[in-house]
mmCIF file of C-alpha atoms in Angstrom:
data_model
loop_
_atom_site.group_PDB
_atom_site.id
_atom_site.type_symbol
_atom_site.label_atom_id
_atom_site.label_comp_id
_atom_site.label_asym_id
_atom_site.label_seq_id
_atom_site.Cartn_x
_atom_site.Cartn_y
_atom_site.Cartn_z
ATOM 1 C CA MET A 1 -7.479 -13.678 0.501
ATOM 2 C CA LYS A 2 -4.701 -13.375 -2.047
ATOM 3 C CA MET A 3 -2.729 -10.346 -2.852
ATOM 4 C CA HIS A 4 -4.290 -10.274 -6.251
ATOM 5 C CA HIS A 5 -1.867 -7.564 -7.274
ATOM 6 C CA ILE A 6 1.843 -6.937 -6.816
ATOM 7 C CA PHE A 7 2.797 -3.286 -6.537
ATOM 8 C CA SER A 8 6.047 -1.475 -6.005
ATOM 9 C CA LEU A 9 6.576 -0.213 -2.475
ATOM 10 C CA VAL A 10 5.790 3.270 -3.728
ATOM 11 C CA ALA A 11 2.164 2.199 -4.063
ATOM 12 C CA ALA A 12 2.052 1.518 -0.328
ATOM 13 C CA VAL A 13 2.346 5.197 0.552
ATOM 14 C CA GLY A 14 -1.431 5.589 0.495
ATOM 15 C CA LEU A 15 -1.663 3.386 3.574
ATOM 16 C CA ALA A 16 0.639 5.529 5.671
ATOM 17 C CA THR A 17 -2.082 7.529 7.379
ATOM 18 C CA SER A 18 -3.893 4.375 8.501
ATOM 19 C CA CYS A 19 -0.879 2.543 9.889
ATOM 20 C CA GLY A 20 -0.802 1.675 13.563
ATOM 21 C CA SER A 21 2.365 1.003 15.494
ATOM 22 C CA GLY A 22 3.160 -2.553 16.505
ATOM 23 C CA SER A 23 4.489 -3.412 19.923
ATOM 24 C CA ALA A 24 7.070 -5.955 18.790
ATOM 25 C CA THR A 25 10.628 -5.306 19.890
ATOM 26 C CA ASN A 26 13.184 -4.433 17.230
ATOM 27 C CA SER A 27 16.222 -6.677 17.001
ATOM 28 C CA SER A 28 19.188 -6.857 14.672
ATOM 29 C CA ALA A 29 19.162 -9.088 11.610
ATOM 30 C CA LYS A 30 20.377 -12.649 12.162
ATOM 31 C CA ASN A 31 23.074 -14.439 10.225
ATOM 32 C CA ALA A 32 21.365 -17.506 8.775
ATOM 33 C CA ASP A 33 24.691 -19.345 8.544
ATOM 34 C CA THR A 34 25.271 -19.221 12.316
ATOM 35 C CA VAL A 35 21.783 -19.978 13.578
ATOM 36 C CA PRO A 36 21.471 -21.380 17.102
ATOM 37 C CA GLN A 37 18.778 -24.021 17.506
ATOM 38 C CA PRO A 38 16.747 -23.168 20.618
ATOM 39 C CA VAL A 39 14.448 -25.557 22.405
ATOM 40 C CA ALA A 40 10.883 -24.646 21.475
ATOM 41 C CA ALA A 41 8.268 -24.088 24.150
ATOM 42 C CA VAL A 42 5.874 -26.158 22.051
ATOM 43 C CA ASP A 43 6.430 -28.502 19.147
ATOM 44 C CA PHE A 44 4.284 -27.598 16.163
ATOM 45 C CA ASN A 45 2.994 -30.859 14.679
ATOM 46 C CA ALA A 46 3.315 -30.545 10.910
ATOM 47 C CA ASP A 47 1.556 -33.848 10.243
ATOM 48 C CA SER A 48 -1.464 -32.642 12.193
ATOM 49 C CA ALA A 49 -1.485 -29.361 10.277
ATOM 50 C CA PHE A 50 -1.224 -31.253 6.976
ATOM 51 C CA ALA A 51 -4.198 -33.413 7.990
ATOM 52 C CA PHE A 52 -6.201 -30.243 8.636
ATOM 53 C CA VAL A 53 -5.297 -28.966 5.165
ATOM 54 C CA LYS A 54 -6.302 -32.264 3.579
ATOM 55 C CA GLN A 55 -9.599 -32.394 5.439
ATOM 56 C CA GLN A 56 -10.584 -29.020 4.008
ATOM 57 C CA CYS A 57 -9.730 -30.197 0.503
ATOM 58 C CA ASP A 58 -11.701 -33.414 1.031
ATOM 59 C CA PHE A 59 -14.843 -31.291 1.274
ATOM 60 C CA GLY A 60 -14.072 -29.908 -2.188
ATOM 61 C CA PRO A 61 -13.638 -26.267 -3.265
ATOM 62 C CA ARG A 62 -15.013 -24.090 -0.437
ATOM 63 C CA VAL A 63 -16.835 -21.619 -2.658
ATOM 64 C CA PRO A 64 -19.505 -19.625 -0.790
ATOM 65 C CA GLU A 65 -23.077 -20.828 -1.365
ATOM 66 C CA THR A 66 -22.003 -24.442 -2.002
ATOM 67 C CA GLN A 67 -22.454 -27.586 0.074
ATOM 68 C CA ALA A 68 -18.689 -28.033 0.432
ATOM 69 C CA HIS A 69 -18.408 -24.519 1.864
ATOM 70 C CA GLU A 70 -21.204 -25.147 4.358
ATOM 71 C CA GLN A 71 -19.800 -28.508 5.473
ATOM 72 C CA CYS A 72 -16.279 -27.160 5.858
ATOM 73 C CA GLY A 73 -17.518 -24.199 7.874
ATOM 74 C CA GLU A 74 -19.310 -26.511 10.286
ATOM 75 C CA TRP A 75 -16.156 -28.599 10.626
ATOM 76 C CA ILE A 76 -13.959 -25.537 11.275
ATOM 77 C CA GLU A 77 -16.327 -24.301 13.975
ATOM 78 C CA ALA A 78 -16.309 -27.718 15.654
ATOM 79 C CA GLN A 79 -12.502 -27.781 15.731
ATOM 80 C CA LEU A 80 -12.280 -24.321 17.247
ATOM 81 C CA ARG A 81 -14.914 -25.130 19.874
ATOM 82 C CA GLY A 82 -12.822 -28.078 20.995
ATOM 83 C CA TRP A 83 -9.741 -25.952 21.627
ATOM 84 C CA CYS A 84 -10.611 -22.297 22.204
ATOM 85 C CA ASP A 85 -11.989 -20.590 25.313
ATOM 86 C CA LYS A 86 -14.613 -18.849 23.218
ATOM 87 C CA VAL A 87 -15.794 -19.196 19.625
ATOM 88 C CA ILE A 88 -17.857 -16.749 17.609
ATOM 89 C CA ALA A 89 -19.500 -17.614 14.286
ATOM 90 C CA GLN A 90 -19.997 -14.172 12.740
ATOM 91 C CA LYS A 91 -22.718 -14.328 10.085
ATOM 92 C CA ALA A 92 -22.811 -11.779 7.286
ATOM 93 C CA ARG A 93 -24.662 -11.146 4.032
ATOM 94 C CA LEU A 94 -22.162 -9.738 1.581
ATOM 95 C CA THR A 95 -22.562 -8.341 -1.916
ATOM 96 C CA THR A 96 -19.958 -9.263 -4.521
ATOM 97 C CA PHE A 97 -18.649 -7.086 -7.350
ATOM 98 C CA ASP A 98 -20.879 -9.013 -9.794
ATOM 99 C CA GLY A 99 -24.034 -8.393 -7.744
ATOM 100 C CA LYS A 100 -24.384 -11.735 -5.972
ATOM 101 C CA THR A 101 -25.397 -11.926 -2.307
ATOM 102 C CA LEU A 102 -23.342 -14.353 -0.256
ATOM 103 C CA ASN A 103 -24.217 -15.865 3.098
ATOM 104 C CA ALA A 104 -20.785 -15.787 4.693
ATOM 105 C CA THR A 105 -19.359 -16.698 8.095
ATOM 106 C CA ASN A 106 -16.213 -15.504 9.827
ATOM 107 C CA TYR A 107 -15.034 -17.814 12.625
ATOM 108 C CA ILE A 108 -13.215 -16.298 15.607
ATOM 109 C CA GLY A 109 -11.498 -18.508 18.169
ATOM 110 C CA VAL A 110 -10.440 -16.726 21.364
ATOM 111 C CA ILE A 111 -7.582 -17.938 23.585
ATOM 112 C CA ASN A 112 -7.150 -16.316 27.031
ATOM 113 C CA PRO A 113 -10.071 -13.881 26.657
ATOM 114 C CA ASP A 114 -9.113 -11.862 29.754
ATOM 115 C CA ALA A 115 -5.527 -11.161 28.656
ATOM 116 C CA LYS A 116 -4.990 -7.497 27.796
ATOM 117 C CA GLU A 117 -2.016 -8.072 25.488
ATOM 118 C CA ARG A 118 -3.338 -9.842 22.382
ATOM 119 C CA ILE A 119 -2.126 -11.143 19.028
ATOM 120 C CA LEU A 120 -4.454 -11.501 16.035
ATOM 121 C CA LEU A 121 -3.851 -14.458 13.670
ATOM 122 C CA VAL A 122 -5.696 -14.457 10.348
ATOM 123 C CA ALA A 123 -6.318 -16.714 7.341
ATOM 124 C CA HIS A 124 -9.174 -17.047 4.875
ATOM 125 C CA TRP A 125 -11.071 -20.299 4.513
ATOM 126 C CA ASP A 126 -13.061 -19.786 1.315
ATOM 127 C CA THR A 127 -11.763 -20.571 -2.184
ATOM 128 C CA ARG A 128 -11.994 -18.798 -5.523
ATOM 129 C CA PRO A 129 -15.074 -19.618 -7.654
ATOM 130 C CA TRP A 130 -13.117 -19.672 -10.904
ATOM 131 C CA ALA A 131 -9.558 -20.583 -11.891
ATOM 132 C CA ASP A 132 -9.002 -17.449 -13.962
ATOM 133 C CA ALA A 133 -5.202 -17.827 -13.962
ATOM 134 C CA ASP A 134 -5.239 -21.433 -15.196
ATOM 135 C CA PRO A 135 -2.931 -22.010 -18.177
ATOM 136 C CA ASP A 136 -5.720 -24.117 -19.734
ATOM 137 C CA GLN A 137 -8.392 -21.661 -20.859
ATOM 138 C CA ALA A 138 -10.977 -24.460 -20.858
ATOM 139 C CA LYS A 139 -10.571 -24.721 -17.056
ATOM 140 C CA ARG A 140 -10.853 -21.031 -16.187
ATOM 141 C CA ASN A 141 -14.495 -21.286 -15.134
ATOM 142 C CA MET A 142 -13.790 -24.194 -12.796
ATOM 143 C CA PRO A 143 -13.522 -23.580 -9.029
ATOM 144 C CA VAL A 144 -10.135 -23.597 -7.285
ATOM 145 C CA MET A 145 -9.435 -26.323 -4.723
ATOM 146 C CA GLY A 146 -7.298 -23.899 -2.724
ATOM 147 C CA ALA A 147 -5.022 -26.367 -0.934
ATOM 148 C CA ASN A 148 -2.412 -23.633 -0.597
ATOM 149 C CA ASP A 149 -4.572 -20.579 -1.242
ATOM 150 C CA GLY A 150 -6.723 -20.841 1.831
ATOM 151 C CA ALA A 151 -6.462 -24.290 3.370
ATOM 152 C CA SER A 152 -2.754 -24.061 4.268
ATOM 153 C CA GLY A 153 -3.156 -20.978 6.444
ATOM 154 C CA VAL A 154 -6.257 -22.388 8.108
ATOM 155 C CA GLY A 155 -4.474 -25.688 8.749
ATOM 156 C CA VAL A 156 -1.592 -23.927 10.495
ATOM 157 C CA LEU A 157 -3.929 -21.850 12.652
ATOM 158 C CA LEU A 158 -6.045 -24.851 13.645
ATOM 159 C CA GLU A 159 -2.918 -26.691 14.760
ATOM 160 C CA LEU A 160 -1.828 -23.624 16.745
ATOM 161 C CA ALA A 161 -5.249 -23.574 18.422
ATOM 162 C CA ARG A 162 -4.795 -27.232 19.376
ATOM 163 C CA LEU A 163 -1.339 -26.504 20.786
ATOM 164 C CA MET A 164 -2.509 -23.517 22.803
ATOM 165 C CA ASN A 165 -5.303 -25.591 24.293
ATOM 166 C CA GLY A 166 -2.650 -27.916 25.699
ATOM 167 C CA LYS A 167 -0.252 -25.179 26.816
ATOM 168 C CA LYS A 168 -1.757 -21.745 27.338
ATOM 169 C CA PRO A 169 0.457 -18.826 26.321
ATOM 170 C CA ASP A 170 0.834 -15.755 28.507
ATOM 171 C CA VAL A 171 -0.707 -13.508 25.849
ATOM 172 C CA GLY A 172 -4.219 -13.558 24.464
ATOM 173 C CA VAL A 173 -4.609 -14.883 20.925
ATOM 174 C CA ASP A 174 -7.525 -14.341 18.579
ATOM 175 C CA ILE A 175 -7.742 -16.644 15.554
ATOM 176 C CA LEU A 176 -9.776 -15.009 12.781
ATOM 177 C CA LEU A 177 -10.763 -17.257 9.878
ATOM 178 C CA VAL A 178 -12.395 -15.000 7.318
ATOM 179 C CA ASP A 179 -14.834 -15.868 4.571
ATOM 180 C CA ALA A 180 -15.474 -14.438 1.092
ATOM 181 C CA GLU A 181 -11.906 -13.283 0.552
ATOM 182 C CA ASP A 182 -11.389 -14.667 -2.906
ATOM 183 C CA TRP A 183 -14.500 -13.511 -4.798
ATOM 184 C CA GLY A 184 -12.999 -10.401 -6.371
ATOM 185 C CA THR A 185 -11.944 -8.703 -9.568
ATOM 186 C CA ASP A 186 -8.669 -7.034 -10.418
ATOM 187 C CA ASN A 187 -10.536 -3.881 -11.374
ATOM 188 C CA GLU A 188 -11.870 -3.223 -7.842
ATOM 189 C CA GLU A 189 -9.562 -3.472 -4.842
ATOM 190 C CA GLU A 190 -12.433 -3.517 -2.355
ATOM 191 C CA SER A 191 -14.104 -6.436 -4.127
ATOM 192 C CA TRP A 192 -11.602 -8.672 -2.306
ATOM 193 C CA ALA A 193 -11.524 -9.646 1.370
ATOM 194 C CA LEU A 194 -15.237 -9.081 1.905
ATOM 195 C CA GLY A 195 -15.310 -11.094 5.135
ATOM 196 C CA THR A 196 -12.381 -9.158 6.544
ATOM 197 C CA GLN A 197 -13.949 -5.836 5.607
ATOM 198 C CA TYR A 198 -17.131 -6.909 7.413
ATOM 199 C CA TRP A 199 -15.137 -7.910 10.502
ATOM 200 C CA THR A 200 -13.285 -4.577 10.620
ATOM 201 C CA GLU A 201 -16.677 -2.839 10.670
ATOM 202 C CA HIS A 202 -18.104 -5.325 13.197
ATOM 203 C CA PRO A 203 -15.199 -6.528 15.389
ATOM 204 C CA HIS A 204 -15.939 -9.362 17.793
ATOM 205 C CA VAL A 205 -14.908 -7.107 20.695
ATOM 206 C CA LYS A 206 -15.779 -3.430 20.902
ATOM 207 C CA ASP A 207 -12.752 -1.189 20.286
ATOM 208 C CA TYR A 208 -10.644 -4.270 19.585
ATOM 209 C CA LYS A 209 -6.954 -3.339 19.492
ATOM 210 C CA PRO A 210 -4.443 -6.204 19.563
ATOM 211 C CA MET A 211 -0.723 -5.511 19.681
ATOM 212 C CA TYR A 212 -0.509 -6.618 16.048
ATOM 213 C CA GLY A 213 -1.875 -9.081 13.542
ATOM 214 C CA ILE A 214 -0.291 -11.783 11.356
ATOM 215 C CA LEU A 215 -1.958 -12.985 8.167
ATOM 216 C CA LEU A 216 -1.016 -16.386 6.705
ATOM 217 C CA ASP A 217 -1.595 -16.767 2.970
ATOM 218 C CA MET A 218 -0.295 -19.580 0.757
ATOM 219 C CA VAL A 219 2.057 -21.026 3.373
ATOM 220 C CA GLY A 220 2.330 -24.672 2.283
ATOM 221 C CA ALA A 221 4.288 -25.039 -0.964
ATOM 222 C CA PRO A 222 7.552 -27.034 -0.754
ATOM 223 C CA ASP A 223 9.578 -24.160 -2.225
ATOM 224 C CA ALA A 224 7.607 -21.309 -0.612
ATOM 225 C CA GLN A 225 9.354 -17.947 -0.499
ATOM 226 C CA PHE A 226 8.232 -15.477 2.173
ATOM 227 C CA TYR A 227 9.641 -12.045 1.411
ATOM 228 C CA HIS A 228 9.119 -8.829 3.354
ATOM 229 C CA GLU A 229 5.830 -7.543 1.941
ATOM 230 C CA GLY A 230 5.522 -3.813 1.267
ATOM 231 C CA PHE A 231 2.392 -2.869 3.217
ATOM 232 C CA SER A 232 3.639 -4.933 6.158
ATOM 233 C CA LEU A 233 6.908 -3.010 6.152
ATOM 234 C CA GLN A 234 5.093 0.302 5.812
ATOM 235 C CA CYS A 235 2.835 -0.256 8.809
ATOM 236 C CA ALA A 236 4.497 -2.857 11.062
ATOM 237 C CA ALA A 237 8.191 -3.040 10.212
ATOM 238 C CA ASP A 238 9.101 -3.996 13.768
ATOM 239 C CA VAL A 239 6.754 -6.984 13.642
ATOM 240 C CA VAL A 240 8.177 -8.059 10.273
ATOM 241 C CA GLU A 241 11.699 -7.880 11.668
ATOM 242 C CA LYS A 242 10.785 -9.820 14.776
ATOM 243 C CA VAL A 243 9.001 -12.617 12.889
ATOM 244 C CA TRP A 244 11.744 -13.023 10.292
ATOM 245 C CA ASN A 245 14.420 -13.016 13.021
ATOM 246 C CA ILE A 246 12.543 -15.735 14.902
ATOM 247 C CA ALA A 247 12.269 -17.734 11.670
ATOM 248 C CA ALA A 248 16.033 -17.406 11.146
ATOM 249 C CA ASP A 249 16.777 -18.370 14.766
ATOM 250 C CA SER A 250 14.491 -21.375 14.335
ATOM 251 C CA GLY A 251 16.341 -22.545 11.230
ATOM 252 C CA TYR A 252 13.854 -21.500 8.539
ATOM 253 C CA SER A 253 15.655 -18.785 6.618
ATOM 254 C CA ASN A 254 15.470 -21.022 3.533
ATOM 255 C CA HIS A 255 11.803 -19.950 3.367
ATOM 256 C CA PHE A 256 11.848 -16.570 5.146
ATOM 257 C CA LYS A 257 13.857 -14.154 2.996
ATOM 258 C CA SER A 258 14.866 -10.868 4.624
ATOM 259 C CA VAL A 259 14.383 -8.951 1.384
ATOM 260 C CA GLN A 260 11.454 -6.778 0.347
ATOM 261 C CA PHE A 261 9.507 -7.825 -2.745
ATOM 262 C CA GLY A 262 6.557 -5.720 -3.849
ATOM 263 C CA ALA A 263 3.380 -5.082 -1.902
ATOM 264 C CA ALA A 264 0.202 -7.130 -2.059
ATOM 265 C CA THR A 265 -3.498 -6.386 -1.692
ATOM 266 C CA ASP A 266 -4.639 -8.957 0.869
ATOM 267 C CA ASP A 267 -6.744 -9.188 4.036
ATOM 268 C CA HIS A 268 -4.068 -7.403 6.071
ATOM 269 C CA VAL A 269 -4.551 -4.195 4.042
ATOM 270 C CA PHE A 270 -8.102 -3.771 5.364
ATOM 271 C CA ILE A 271 -7.008 -4.665 8.894
ATOM 272 C CA ILE A 272 -4.315 -1.982 8.680
ATOM 273 C CA ARG A 273 -6.900 0.519 7.507
ATOM 274 C CA ALA A 274 -8.888 -0.285 10.647
ATOM 275 C CA GLY A 275 -5.924 0.901 12.725
ATOM 276 C CA ILE A 276 -4.371 -2.470 13.557
ATOM 277 C CA PRO A 277 -0.735 -3.049 12.488
ATOM 278 C CA CYS A 278 -0.737 -6.306 10.554
ATOM 279 C CA ILE A 279 1.806 -8.210 8.488
ATOM 280 C CA ASP A 280 1.406 -10.759 5.721
ATOM 281 C CA ILE A 281 3.342 -14.023 5.512
ATOM 282 C CA ILE A 282 2.672 -14.915 1.878
ATOM 283 C CA ASP A 283 4.396 -16.909 -0.838
ATOM 284 C CA MET A 284 5.571 -14.425 -3.474
ATOM 285 C CA ARG A 285 7.800 -15.347 -6.408
ATOM 286 C CA PRO A 286 9.880 -12.752 -8.231
ATOM 287 C CA GLY A 287 9.765 -13.481 -11.938
ATOM 288 C CA SER A 288 6.620 -15.608 -11.877
ATOM 289 C CA GLU A 289 3.484 -14.530 -13.709
ATOM 290 C CA GLY A 290 1.411 -12.565 -11.213
ATOM 291 C CA GLY A 291 4.252 -12.630 -8.698
ATOM 292 C CA PHE A 292 2.805 -15.484 -6.623
ATOM 293 C CA TYR A 293 2.980 -19.230 -5.987
ATOM 294 C CA PRO A 294 2.758 -20.705 -9.515
ATOM 295 C CA TYR A 295 -0.546 -22.566 -8.969
ATOM 296 C CA TRP A 296 -2.298 -19.451 -7.602
ATOM 297 C CA HIS A 297 -5.877 -19.228 -8.927
ATOM 298 C CA THR A 298 -5.515 -22.406 -11.005
ATOM 299 C CA THR A 299 -7.032 -25.871 -10.841
ATOM 300 C CA GLY A 300 -3.546 -27.116 -9.942
ATOM 301 C CA ASP A 301 -3.718 -25.726 -6.388
ATOM 302 C CA THR A 302 -4.248 -29.199 -4.930
ATOM 303 C CA ILE A 303 -3.121 -31.162 -1.872
ATOM 304 C CA ASP A 304 -0.139 -32.722 -3.681
ATOM 305 C CA LYS A 305 1.393 -29.217 -3.786
ATOM 306 C CA ILE A 306 1.505 -29.010 0.033
ATOM 307 C CA SER A 307 4.611 -29.777 2.104
ATOM 308 C CA ALA A 308 4.411 -30.638 5.788
ATOM 309 C CA LYS A 309 7.944 -29.230 6.133
ATOM 310 C CA THR A 310 6.799 -25.786 4.997
ATOM 311 C CA LEU A 311 3.773 -25.899 7.293
ATOM 312 C CA LYS A 312 6.241 -26.711 10.075
ATOM 313 C CA ALA A 313 8.462 -23.742 9.213
ATOM 314 C CA VAL A 314 5.552 -21.301 9.352
ATOM 315 C CA GLY A 315 3.715 -22.881 12.269
ATOM 316 C CA GLN A 316 6.793 -23.264 14.456
ATOM 317 C CA THR A 317 7.869 -19.697 13.725
ATOM 318 C CA VAL A 318 4.480 -18.323 14.787
ATOM 319 C CA ALA A 319 4.389 -20.651 17.822
ATOM 320 C CA ASN A 320 7.834 -19.437 18.901
ATOM 321 C CA LEU A 321 6.614 -15.871 18.576
ATOM 322 C CA ILE A 322 3.501 -16.531 20.674
ATOM 323 C CA TYR A 323 5.508 -18.199 23.423
ATOM 324 C CA GLU A 324 8.307 -15.609 23.138
ATOM 325 C CA LEU A 325 11.043 -18.179 22.674
#
């Protein structure tokens, strides 16, 4: 699920031939110091989203082929079935870079299945089997809890599903919760995002072409910084601009920074390659080791690192986009 690498924007050029064109409308940049506060069509409940994050962590690290992973998957499916018009549990047998075979499941929740105009929302729900970035070398073979790296994005999308069940948007929305994202090695780009790669080869709808996609990755830290990500800019600049403008209009420019910082290998890269313009809302930190949220791929990625206020900033921004505030 994570970027796993930070590149300069120059490295994004290789994606140019696979970029689609988003249908978001361009708008001028907003002045964060003179932000109007509009009345939202729906109120994103940050406490509910936080509870969804905590519930995932209560199962334990959601590493594929473990009991915690199986139990969490069943819970996620049950939540989606309570709120979505249609739910698909997409089973897959995936081979990892180190030769293991994983029984994985992507969960797709469909809102307004007959709507022609659609938005794809994505997060990964698995967690990394080993904390290879932990500052304590003795802990580097321990699994990652993934409160931020996984559970935060899923928590936001589950709360959005609950909201849309109560107030249907005019557009169709497909919530894609992908598995087996975080079992990868830095030496092989395609060892990451295995569930997403499977979905792009086996979409839940034949010839599936939403207007655009939005990936949520590490969206819960109190001091989260969401910069313009390079591959997102390369392939869906209009969507990036629209989302960041909505965030500014909604009062969240303290998190959403209208500055480009690097480019990250994440689930959205493989979605872009499948011809769907997709952006990544991800916590990147200039100057930090690895360029990410400081507890990325460590045993410290725990529920105490999650802020309901940040979940609110991301969830309300996406909600305002869906309902075209």
